[in-house]
CSV table of C-alpha atoms in Angstrom, one decimal:
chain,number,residue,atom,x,y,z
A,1,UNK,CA,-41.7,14.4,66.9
A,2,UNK,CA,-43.8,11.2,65.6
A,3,UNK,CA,-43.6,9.8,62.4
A,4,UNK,CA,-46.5,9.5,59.9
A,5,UNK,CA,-48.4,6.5,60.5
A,6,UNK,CA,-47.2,4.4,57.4
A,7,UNK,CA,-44.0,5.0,58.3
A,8,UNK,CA,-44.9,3.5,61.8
A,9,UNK,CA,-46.2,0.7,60.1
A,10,UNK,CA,-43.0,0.0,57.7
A,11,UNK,CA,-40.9,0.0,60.5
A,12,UNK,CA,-43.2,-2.6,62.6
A,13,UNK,CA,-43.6,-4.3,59.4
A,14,UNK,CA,-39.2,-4.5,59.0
A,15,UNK,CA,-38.8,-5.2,62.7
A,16,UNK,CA,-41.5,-8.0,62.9
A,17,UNK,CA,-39.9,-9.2,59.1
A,18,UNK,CA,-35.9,-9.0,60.9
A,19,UNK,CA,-37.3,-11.3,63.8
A,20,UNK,CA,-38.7,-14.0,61.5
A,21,UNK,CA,-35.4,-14.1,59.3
A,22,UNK,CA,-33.5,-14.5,62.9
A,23,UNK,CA,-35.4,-17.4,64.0
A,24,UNK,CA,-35.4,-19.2,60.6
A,25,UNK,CA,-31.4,-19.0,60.9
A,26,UNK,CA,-31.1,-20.4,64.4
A,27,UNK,CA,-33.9,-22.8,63.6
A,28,UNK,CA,-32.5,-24.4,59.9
A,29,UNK,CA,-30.1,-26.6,60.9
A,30,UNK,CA,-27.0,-25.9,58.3
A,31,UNK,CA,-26.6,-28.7,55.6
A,32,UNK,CA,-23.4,-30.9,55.6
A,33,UNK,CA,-21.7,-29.9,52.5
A,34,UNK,CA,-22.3,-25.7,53.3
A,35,UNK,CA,-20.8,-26.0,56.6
A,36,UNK,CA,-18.3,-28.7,56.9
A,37,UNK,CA,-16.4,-26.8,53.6
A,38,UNK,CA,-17.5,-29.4,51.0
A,39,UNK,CA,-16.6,-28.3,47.9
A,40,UNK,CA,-19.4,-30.9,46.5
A,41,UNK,CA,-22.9,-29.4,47.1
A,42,UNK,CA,-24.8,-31.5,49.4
A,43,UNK,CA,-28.3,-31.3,50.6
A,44,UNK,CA,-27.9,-34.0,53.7
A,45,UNK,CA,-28.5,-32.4,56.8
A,46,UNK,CA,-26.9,-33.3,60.1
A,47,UNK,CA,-28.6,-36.2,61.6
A,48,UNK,CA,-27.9,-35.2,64.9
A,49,UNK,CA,-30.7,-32.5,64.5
A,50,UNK,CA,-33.1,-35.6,63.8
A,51,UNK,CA,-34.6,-36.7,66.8
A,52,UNK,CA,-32.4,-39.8,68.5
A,53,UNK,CA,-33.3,-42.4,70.6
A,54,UNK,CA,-31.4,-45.7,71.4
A,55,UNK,CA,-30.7,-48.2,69.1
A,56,UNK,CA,-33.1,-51.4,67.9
A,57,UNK,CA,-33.1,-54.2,69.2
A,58,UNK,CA,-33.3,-55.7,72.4
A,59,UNK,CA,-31.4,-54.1,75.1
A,60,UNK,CA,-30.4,-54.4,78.4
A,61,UNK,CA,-31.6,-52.7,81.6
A,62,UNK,CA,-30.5,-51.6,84.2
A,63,UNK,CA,-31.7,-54.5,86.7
A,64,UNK,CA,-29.5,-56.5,89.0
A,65,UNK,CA,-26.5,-54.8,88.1
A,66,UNK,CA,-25.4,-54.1,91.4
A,67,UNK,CA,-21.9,-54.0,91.9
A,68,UNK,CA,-21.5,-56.1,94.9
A,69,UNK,CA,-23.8,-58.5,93.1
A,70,UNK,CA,-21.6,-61.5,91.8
A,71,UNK,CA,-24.6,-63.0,89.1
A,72,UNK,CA,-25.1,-59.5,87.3
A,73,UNK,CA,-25.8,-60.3,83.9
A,74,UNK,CA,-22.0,-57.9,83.2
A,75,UNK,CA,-19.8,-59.6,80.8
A,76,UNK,CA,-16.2,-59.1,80.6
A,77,UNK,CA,-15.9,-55.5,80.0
A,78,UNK,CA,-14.0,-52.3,81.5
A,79,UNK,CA,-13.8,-48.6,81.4
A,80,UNK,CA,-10.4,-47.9,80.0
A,81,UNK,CA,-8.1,-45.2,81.0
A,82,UNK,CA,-4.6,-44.3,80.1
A,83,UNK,CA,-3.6,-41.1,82.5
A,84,UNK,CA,-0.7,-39.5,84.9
A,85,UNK,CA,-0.9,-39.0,88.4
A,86,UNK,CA,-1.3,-35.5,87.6
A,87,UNK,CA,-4.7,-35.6,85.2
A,88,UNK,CA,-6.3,-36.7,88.6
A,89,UNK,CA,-9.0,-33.7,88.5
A,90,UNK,CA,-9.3,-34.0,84.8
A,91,UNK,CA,-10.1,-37.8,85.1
A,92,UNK,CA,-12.3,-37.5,88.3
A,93,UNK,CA,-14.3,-34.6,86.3
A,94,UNK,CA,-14.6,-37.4,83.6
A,95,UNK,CA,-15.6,-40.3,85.8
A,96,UNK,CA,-18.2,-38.3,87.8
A,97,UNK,CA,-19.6,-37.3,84.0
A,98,UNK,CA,-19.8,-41.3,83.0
A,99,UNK,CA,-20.6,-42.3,86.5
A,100,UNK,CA,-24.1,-40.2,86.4
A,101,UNK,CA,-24.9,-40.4,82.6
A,102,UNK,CA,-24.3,-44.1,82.3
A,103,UNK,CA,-22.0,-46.3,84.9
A,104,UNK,CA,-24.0,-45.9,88.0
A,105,UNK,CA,-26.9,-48.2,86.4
A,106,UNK,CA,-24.6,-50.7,85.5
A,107,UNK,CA,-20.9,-51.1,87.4
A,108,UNK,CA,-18.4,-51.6,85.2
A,109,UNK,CA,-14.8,-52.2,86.5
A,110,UNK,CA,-12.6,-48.8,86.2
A,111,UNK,CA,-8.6,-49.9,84.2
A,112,UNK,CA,-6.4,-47.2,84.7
A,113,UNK,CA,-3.1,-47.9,83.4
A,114,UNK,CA,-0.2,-45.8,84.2
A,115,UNK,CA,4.0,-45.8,83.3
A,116,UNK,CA,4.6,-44.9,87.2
A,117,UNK,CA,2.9,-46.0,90.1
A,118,UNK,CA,-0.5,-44.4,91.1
A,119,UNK,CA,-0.4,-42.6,93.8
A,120,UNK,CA,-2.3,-42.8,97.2
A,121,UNK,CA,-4.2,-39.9,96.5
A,122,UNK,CA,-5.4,-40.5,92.6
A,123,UNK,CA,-6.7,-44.1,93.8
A,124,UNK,CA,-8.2,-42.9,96.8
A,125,UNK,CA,-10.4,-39.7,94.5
A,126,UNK,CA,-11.0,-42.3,91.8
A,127,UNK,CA,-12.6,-44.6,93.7
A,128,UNK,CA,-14.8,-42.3,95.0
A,129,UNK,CA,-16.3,-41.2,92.1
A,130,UNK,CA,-17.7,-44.8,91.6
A,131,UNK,CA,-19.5,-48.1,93.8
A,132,UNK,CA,-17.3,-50.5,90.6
A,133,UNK,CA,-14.0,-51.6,91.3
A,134,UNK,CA,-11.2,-49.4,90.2
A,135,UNK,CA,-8.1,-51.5,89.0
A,136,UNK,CA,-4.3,-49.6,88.7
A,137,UNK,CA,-1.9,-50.9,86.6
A,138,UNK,CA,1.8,-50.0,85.7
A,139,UNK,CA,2.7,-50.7,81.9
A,140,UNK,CA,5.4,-53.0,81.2
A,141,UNK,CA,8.5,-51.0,80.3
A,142,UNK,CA,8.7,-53.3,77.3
A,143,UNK,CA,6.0,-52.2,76.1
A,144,UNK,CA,6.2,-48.5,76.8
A,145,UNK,CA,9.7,-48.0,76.0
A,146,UNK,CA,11.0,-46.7,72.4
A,147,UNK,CA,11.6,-49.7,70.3
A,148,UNK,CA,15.5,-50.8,70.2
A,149,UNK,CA,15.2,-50.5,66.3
A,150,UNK,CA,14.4,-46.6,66.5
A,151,UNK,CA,17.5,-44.3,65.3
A,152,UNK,CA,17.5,-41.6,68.1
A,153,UNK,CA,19.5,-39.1,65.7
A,154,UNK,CA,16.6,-39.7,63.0
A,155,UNK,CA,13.7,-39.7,65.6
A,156,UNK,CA,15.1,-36.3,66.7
A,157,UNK,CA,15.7,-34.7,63.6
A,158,UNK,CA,12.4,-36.0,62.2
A,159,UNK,CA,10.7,-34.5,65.2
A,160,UNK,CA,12.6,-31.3,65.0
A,161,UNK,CA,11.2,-31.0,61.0
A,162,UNK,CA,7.6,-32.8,61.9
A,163,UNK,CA,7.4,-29.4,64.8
A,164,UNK,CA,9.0,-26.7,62.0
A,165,UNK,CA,5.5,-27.7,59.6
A,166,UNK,CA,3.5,-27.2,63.0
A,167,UNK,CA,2.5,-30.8,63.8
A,168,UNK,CA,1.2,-30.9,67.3
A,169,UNK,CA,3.0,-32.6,70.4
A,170,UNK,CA,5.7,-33.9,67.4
A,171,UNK,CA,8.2,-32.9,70.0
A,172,UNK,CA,7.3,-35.0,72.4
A,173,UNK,CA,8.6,-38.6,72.9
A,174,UNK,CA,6.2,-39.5,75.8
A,175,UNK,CA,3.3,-38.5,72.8
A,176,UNK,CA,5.3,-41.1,70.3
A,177,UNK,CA,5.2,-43.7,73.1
A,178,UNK,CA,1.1,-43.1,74.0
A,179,UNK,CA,0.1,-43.2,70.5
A,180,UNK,CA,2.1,-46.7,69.9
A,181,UNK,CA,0.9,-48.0,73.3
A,182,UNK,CA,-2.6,-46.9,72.4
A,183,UNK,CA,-2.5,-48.7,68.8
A,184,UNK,CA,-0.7,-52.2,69.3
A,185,UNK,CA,0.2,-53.3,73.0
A,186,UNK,CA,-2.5,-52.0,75.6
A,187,UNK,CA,-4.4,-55.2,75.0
A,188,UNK,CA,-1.3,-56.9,75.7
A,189,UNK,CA,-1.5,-56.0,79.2
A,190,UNK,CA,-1.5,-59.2,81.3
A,191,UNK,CA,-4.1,-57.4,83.5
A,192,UNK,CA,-6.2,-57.4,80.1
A,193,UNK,CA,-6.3,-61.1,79.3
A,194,UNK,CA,-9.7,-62.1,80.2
A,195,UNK,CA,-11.3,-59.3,79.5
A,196,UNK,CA,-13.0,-58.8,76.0
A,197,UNK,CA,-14.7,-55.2,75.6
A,198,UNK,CA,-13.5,-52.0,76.9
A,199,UNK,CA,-14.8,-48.2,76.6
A,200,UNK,CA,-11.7,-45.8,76.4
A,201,UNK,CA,-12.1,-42.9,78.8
A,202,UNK,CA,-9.6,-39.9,79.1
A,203,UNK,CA,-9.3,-36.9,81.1
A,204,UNK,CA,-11.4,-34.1,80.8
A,205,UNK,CA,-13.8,-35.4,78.6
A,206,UNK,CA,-17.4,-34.9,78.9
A,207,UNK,CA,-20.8,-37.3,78.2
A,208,UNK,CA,-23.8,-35.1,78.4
A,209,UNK,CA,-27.1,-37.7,77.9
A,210,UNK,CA,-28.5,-40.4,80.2
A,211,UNK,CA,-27.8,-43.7,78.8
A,212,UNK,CA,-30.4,-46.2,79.9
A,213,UNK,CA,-29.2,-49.4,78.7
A,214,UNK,CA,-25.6,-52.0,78.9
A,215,UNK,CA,-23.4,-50.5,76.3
A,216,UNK,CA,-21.1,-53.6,75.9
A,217,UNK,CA,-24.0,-55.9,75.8
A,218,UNK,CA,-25.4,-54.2,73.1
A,219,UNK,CA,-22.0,-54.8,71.5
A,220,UNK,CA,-21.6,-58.6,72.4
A,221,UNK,CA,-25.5,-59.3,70.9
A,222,UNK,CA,-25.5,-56.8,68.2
A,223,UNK,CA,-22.4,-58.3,66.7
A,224,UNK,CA,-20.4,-55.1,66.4
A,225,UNK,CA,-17.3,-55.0,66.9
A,226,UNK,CA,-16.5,-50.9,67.5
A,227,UNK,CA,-18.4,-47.9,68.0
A,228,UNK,CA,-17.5,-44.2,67.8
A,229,UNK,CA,-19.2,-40.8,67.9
A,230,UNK,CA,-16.8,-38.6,66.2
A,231,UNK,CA,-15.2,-39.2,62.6
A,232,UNK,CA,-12.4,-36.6,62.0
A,233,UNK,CA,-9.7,-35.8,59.0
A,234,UNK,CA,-6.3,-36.7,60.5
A,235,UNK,CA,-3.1,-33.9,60.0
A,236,UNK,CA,-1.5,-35.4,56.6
A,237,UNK,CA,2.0,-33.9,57.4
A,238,UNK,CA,2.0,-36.2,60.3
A,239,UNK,CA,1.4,-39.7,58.6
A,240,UNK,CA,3.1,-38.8,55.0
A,241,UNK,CA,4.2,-42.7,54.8
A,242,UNK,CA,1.4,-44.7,56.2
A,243,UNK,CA,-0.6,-45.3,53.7
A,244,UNK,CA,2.7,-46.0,51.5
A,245,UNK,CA,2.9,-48.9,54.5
A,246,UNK,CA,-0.4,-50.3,54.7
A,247,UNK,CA,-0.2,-50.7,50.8
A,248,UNK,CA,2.8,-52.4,50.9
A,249,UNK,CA,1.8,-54.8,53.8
A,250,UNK,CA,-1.7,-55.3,51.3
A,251,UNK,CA,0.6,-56.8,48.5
A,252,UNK,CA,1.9,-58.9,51.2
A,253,UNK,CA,-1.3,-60.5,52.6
A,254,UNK,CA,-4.4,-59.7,50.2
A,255,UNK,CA,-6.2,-62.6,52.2
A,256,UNK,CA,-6.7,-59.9,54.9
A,257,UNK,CA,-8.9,-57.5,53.0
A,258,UNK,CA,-12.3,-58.0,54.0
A,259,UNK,CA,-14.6,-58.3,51.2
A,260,UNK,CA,-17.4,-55.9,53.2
A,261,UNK,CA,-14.3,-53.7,53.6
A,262,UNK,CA,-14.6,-49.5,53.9
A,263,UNK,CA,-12.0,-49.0,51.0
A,264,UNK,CA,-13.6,-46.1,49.7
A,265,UNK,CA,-14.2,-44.1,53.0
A,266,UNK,CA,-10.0,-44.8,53.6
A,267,UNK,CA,-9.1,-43.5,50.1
A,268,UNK,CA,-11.8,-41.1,49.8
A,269,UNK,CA,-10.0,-38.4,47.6
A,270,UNK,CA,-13.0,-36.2,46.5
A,271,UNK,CA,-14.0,-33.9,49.7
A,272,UNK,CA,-10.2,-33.2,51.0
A,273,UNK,CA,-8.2,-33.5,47.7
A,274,UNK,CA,-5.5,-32.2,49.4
A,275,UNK,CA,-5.4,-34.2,52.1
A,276,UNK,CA,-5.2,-37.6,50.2
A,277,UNK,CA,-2.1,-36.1,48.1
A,278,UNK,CA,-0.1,-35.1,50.7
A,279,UNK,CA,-1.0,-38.2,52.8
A,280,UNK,CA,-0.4,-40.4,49.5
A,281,UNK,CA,-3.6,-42.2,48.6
A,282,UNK,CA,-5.2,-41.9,52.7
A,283,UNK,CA,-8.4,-39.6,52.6
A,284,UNK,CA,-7.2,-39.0,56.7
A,285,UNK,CA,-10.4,-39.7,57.7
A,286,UNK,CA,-10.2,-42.0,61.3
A,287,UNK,CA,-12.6,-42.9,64.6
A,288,UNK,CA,-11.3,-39.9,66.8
A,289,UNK,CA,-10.0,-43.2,69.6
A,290,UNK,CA,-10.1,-40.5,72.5
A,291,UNK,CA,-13.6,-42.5,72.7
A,292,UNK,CA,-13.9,-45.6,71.4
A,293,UNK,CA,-15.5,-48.9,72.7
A,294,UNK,CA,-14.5,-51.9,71.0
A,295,UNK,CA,-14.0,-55.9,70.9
A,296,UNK,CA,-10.5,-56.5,71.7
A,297,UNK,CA,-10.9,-59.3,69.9
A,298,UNK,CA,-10.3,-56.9,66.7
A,299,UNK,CA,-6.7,-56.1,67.8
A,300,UNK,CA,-5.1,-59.7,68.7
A,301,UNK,CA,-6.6,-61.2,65.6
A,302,UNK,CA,-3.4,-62.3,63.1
A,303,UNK,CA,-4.5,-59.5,60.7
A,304,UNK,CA,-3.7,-56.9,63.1
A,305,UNK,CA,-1.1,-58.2,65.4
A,306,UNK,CA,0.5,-58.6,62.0
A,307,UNK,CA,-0.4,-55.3,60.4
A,308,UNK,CA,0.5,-53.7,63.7
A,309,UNK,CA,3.9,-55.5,63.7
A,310,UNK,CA,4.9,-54.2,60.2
A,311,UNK,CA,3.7,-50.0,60.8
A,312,UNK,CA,6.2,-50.7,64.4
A,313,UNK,CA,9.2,-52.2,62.5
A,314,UNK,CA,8.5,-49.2,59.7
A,315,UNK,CA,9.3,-46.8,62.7
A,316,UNK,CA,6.6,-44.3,61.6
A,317,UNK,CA,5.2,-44.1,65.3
A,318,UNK,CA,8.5,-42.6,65.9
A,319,UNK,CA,9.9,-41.2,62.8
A,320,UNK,CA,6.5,-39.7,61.6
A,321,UNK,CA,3.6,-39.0,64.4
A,322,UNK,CA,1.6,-42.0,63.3
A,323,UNK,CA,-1.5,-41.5,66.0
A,324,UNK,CA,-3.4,-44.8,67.4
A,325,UNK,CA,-6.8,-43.2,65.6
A,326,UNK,CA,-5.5,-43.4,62.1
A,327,UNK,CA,-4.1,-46.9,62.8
A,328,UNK,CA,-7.1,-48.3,64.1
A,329,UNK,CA,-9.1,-46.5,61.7
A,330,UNK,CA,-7.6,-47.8,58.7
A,331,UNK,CA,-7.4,-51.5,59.7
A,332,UNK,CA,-11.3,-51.2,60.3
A,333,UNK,CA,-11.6,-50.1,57.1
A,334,UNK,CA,-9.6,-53.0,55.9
A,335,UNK,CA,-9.8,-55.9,58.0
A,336,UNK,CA,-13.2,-55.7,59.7
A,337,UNK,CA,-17.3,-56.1,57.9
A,338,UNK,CA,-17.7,-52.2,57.8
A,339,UNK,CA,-21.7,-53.5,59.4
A,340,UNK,CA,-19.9,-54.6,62.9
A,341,UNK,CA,-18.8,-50.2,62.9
A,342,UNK,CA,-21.7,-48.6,65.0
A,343,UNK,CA,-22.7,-45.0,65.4
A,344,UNK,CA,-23.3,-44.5,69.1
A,345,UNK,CA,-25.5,-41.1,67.7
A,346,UNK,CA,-27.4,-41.3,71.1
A,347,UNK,CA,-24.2,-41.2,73.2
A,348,UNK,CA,-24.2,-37.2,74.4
A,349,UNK,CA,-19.6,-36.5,74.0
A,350,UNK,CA,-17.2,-33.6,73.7
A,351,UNK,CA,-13.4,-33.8,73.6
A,352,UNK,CA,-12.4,-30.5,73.2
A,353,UNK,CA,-12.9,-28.7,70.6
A,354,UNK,CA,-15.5,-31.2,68.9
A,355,UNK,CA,-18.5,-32.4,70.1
A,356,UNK,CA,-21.4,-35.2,68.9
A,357,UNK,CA,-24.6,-33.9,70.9
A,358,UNK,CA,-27.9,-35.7,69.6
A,359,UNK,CA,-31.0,-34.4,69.4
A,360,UNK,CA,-33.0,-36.2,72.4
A,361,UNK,CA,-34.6,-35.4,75.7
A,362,UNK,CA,-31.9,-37.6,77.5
A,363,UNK,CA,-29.2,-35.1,76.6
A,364,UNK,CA,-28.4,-31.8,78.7
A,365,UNK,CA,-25.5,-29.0,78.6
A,366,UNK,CA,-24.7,-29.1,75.1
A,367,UNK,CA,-26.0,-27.4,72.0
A,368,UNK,CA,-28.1,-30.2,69.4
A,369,UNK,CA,-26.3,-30.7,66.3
A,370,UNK,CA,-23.2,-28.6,67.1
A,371,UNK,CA,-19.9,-30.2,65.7
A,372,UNK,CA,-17.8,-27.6,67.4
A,373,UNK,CA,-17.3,-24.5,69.1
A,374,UNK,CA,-14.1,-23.5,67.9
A,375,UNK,CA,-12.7,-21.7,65.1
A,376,UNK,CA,-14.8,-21.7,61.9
A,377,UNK,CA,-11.8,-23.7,59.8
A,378,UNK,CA,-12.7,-26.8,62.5
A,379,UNK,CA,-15.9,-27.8,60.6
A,380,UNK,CA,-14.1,-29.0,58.0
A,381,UNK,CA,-12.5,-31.4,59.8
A,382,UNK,CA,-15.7,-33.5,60.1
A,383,UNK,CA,-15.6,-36.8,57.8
A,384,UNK,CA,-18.7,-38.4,59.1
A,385,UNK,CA,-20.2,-36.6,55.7
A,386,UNK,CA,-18.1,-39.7,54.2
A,387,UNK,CA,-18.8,-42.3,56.2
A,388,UNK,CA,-22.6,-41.7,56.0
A,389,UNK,CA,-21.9,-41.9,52.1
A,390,UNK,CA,-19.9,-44.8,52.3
A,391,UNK,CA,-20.8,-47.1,55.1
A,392,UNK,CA,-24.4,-45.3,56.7
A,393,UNK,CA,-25.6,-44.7,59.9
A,394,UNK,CA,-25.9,-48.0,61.9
């Protein structure tokens, strides 16, 4: 049976009208405060929708950077890597993702470091994957080991509580141990000691745009100090007491805070209100480390060896599940010119679940823009709303 003819037309005129709603949805990229669960209204959009390219300033290409090639203009830099024996496929996945997107231009050394000896097999797939030396390294036991000051009745107990409120891997000494390695000795390493800059690689992870210039040269001549892509809320059951810490060890050496400092993006207590309380005066917000390149220079100056010092005598890495990202994160804040921070917006990177995927014609195999693909309660775990409003975008 047909329909009258301005019936016909109504429905073409819906169907046509449904289609254009669709594509304005998909096309409008969401604005920070609607979808990151800002209770303020905000009418930033997410810059990773604007289109990226690389940073200003002069960079540096990717000639004579051969790796046999003893007078490359490489300074004293490494990809570093903290993995078992048994994240082999994991890491090799990661090192062929680095290898193509960036390392293959440029031949930086590979660091793996290790609490056991590597096997035959993981230094014989890794070294595959790259024409740069790969260097394996055991950690001192000194500096793996729990401290001789830790209770083992408390560490347990606290543990046993920390995993009753849900706090991920609080079980798990060999967790403890990584995150306190991660935050205050793997520069210690003797097979560290002439080496200045270092990009932190883990297993798994993914890089997803061509990078088409030297990374840690940009670093050396652009005076910054540490670069990140992703800017998360930390678990505030998990570091109840450092904040308390870091306050006290302020009273104790004012002379440390910076006076370019990112106080307000630390104590930011207006977009997770509830995370500052039960954290104590710390918004939560940190550098998710799982990626970070940095001057190591940062973490054996006297600020931090002794801010570092006082958090491991307080036993929180232990006692609590103080994490090397909020650690990190909050002596930047503190210690370090916020302007040496950098935004590496152009640098394609997921770590499951979360993601920092620019818009530009470099990138491939992930969505522009998106933050995550997870659960929708996982967007509001993005805090780069606060650094943007605190510090910018360099």
């Amino acid at each position: 049976m047909a329909f009258p003819k301005p019936l016909r037309l109504l429905a073409a005129f819906c169907l046509v009208l449904g289609f254009f709603v669709l594509f304005q949805s998909i096309r409008s990229p969401p604005h920070l405060g609607d979808k990151f669960g800002n209770p303020h209204k905000a009418d930033t959009k997410d810059p990773n929708f604007e289109l990226t390219g690389e940073p200003d300033g002069v960079l540096w290409r990717a000639d004579e950077y051969a790796a046999d090639n003893p007078n490359s203009p490489r300074i004293n830099a490494t990809l570093l890597s903290l993995v078992r024996n048994s994240e082999l496929d994991g890491m090799v996945q990661a090192m062929q993702d680095l290898e193509r997107t960036w390392n293959h231009k440029f031949n930086y050394p590979w660091t793996f470091f290790n609490d056991v000896p590597f096997t035959d097999q993981f230094k014989k797939k890794t070294q595959e994957q790259t024409k740069a030396k790969c260097n394996y390294e055991i950690i001192p036991k000194e500096h793996w080991d729990v401290p001789s000051w830790i209770n083992d009745a408390l560490m347990g107990e606290s543990a046993r509580m920390l995993t009753e409120q849900g706090t991920q891997y609080a079980n798990l000494v060999s967790y403890h141990k990584m995150c306190r390695w991660n935050s205050g000795m793997f520069y210690k390493h003797p097979a560290l000691a002439n080496t200045r800059y270092y990009w932190r690689v883990e297993p798994k992870v993914h890089f997803f745009c061509d990078v088409d210039y030297d990374i840690f040269r940009y670093m050396e001549d652009h005076n910054k100090t540490y670069g990140f892509t992703i800017n998360l809320y930390d678990d505030p059951v998990s570091i109840p007491t450092l904040w308390p810490e870091t306050e006290k060890f302020l009273a104790a050496h004012p002379e440390y805070l910076h006076k370019n400092n990112a106080m307000d993006w630390v104590t930011d207590s207006e977009r997770r209100p509830a995370h500052n309380k039960k954290a104590n005066g710390y918004s939560t917000c940190h550098f998710w480390s799982n990626f970070e390149i940095a001057d190591m220079e940062l973490w054996r100056s006297r600020a931090y060896e002794d801010y570092f010092n006082h958090l491991d005598r307080a036993g929180g890495f232990f006692y609590e599940r103080w994490g090397d990202a909020p650690v990190h994160s909050i002596a930047l804040g503190l210690f370090e010119d916020k302007s040496k921070i950098h935004w590496f917006r152009d640098i394609g990177y997921q770590h499951i679940p979360y993601f920092n995927c620019p818009n530009s014609p470099k990138c491939k195999g992930c969505q522009t823009g998106l933050f995550t693909d997870g659960e929708k309660f996982l967007f509001e775990e993005d805090c780069r709303p606060n650094w943007f409003k605190y510090v910018g975008m360099g």
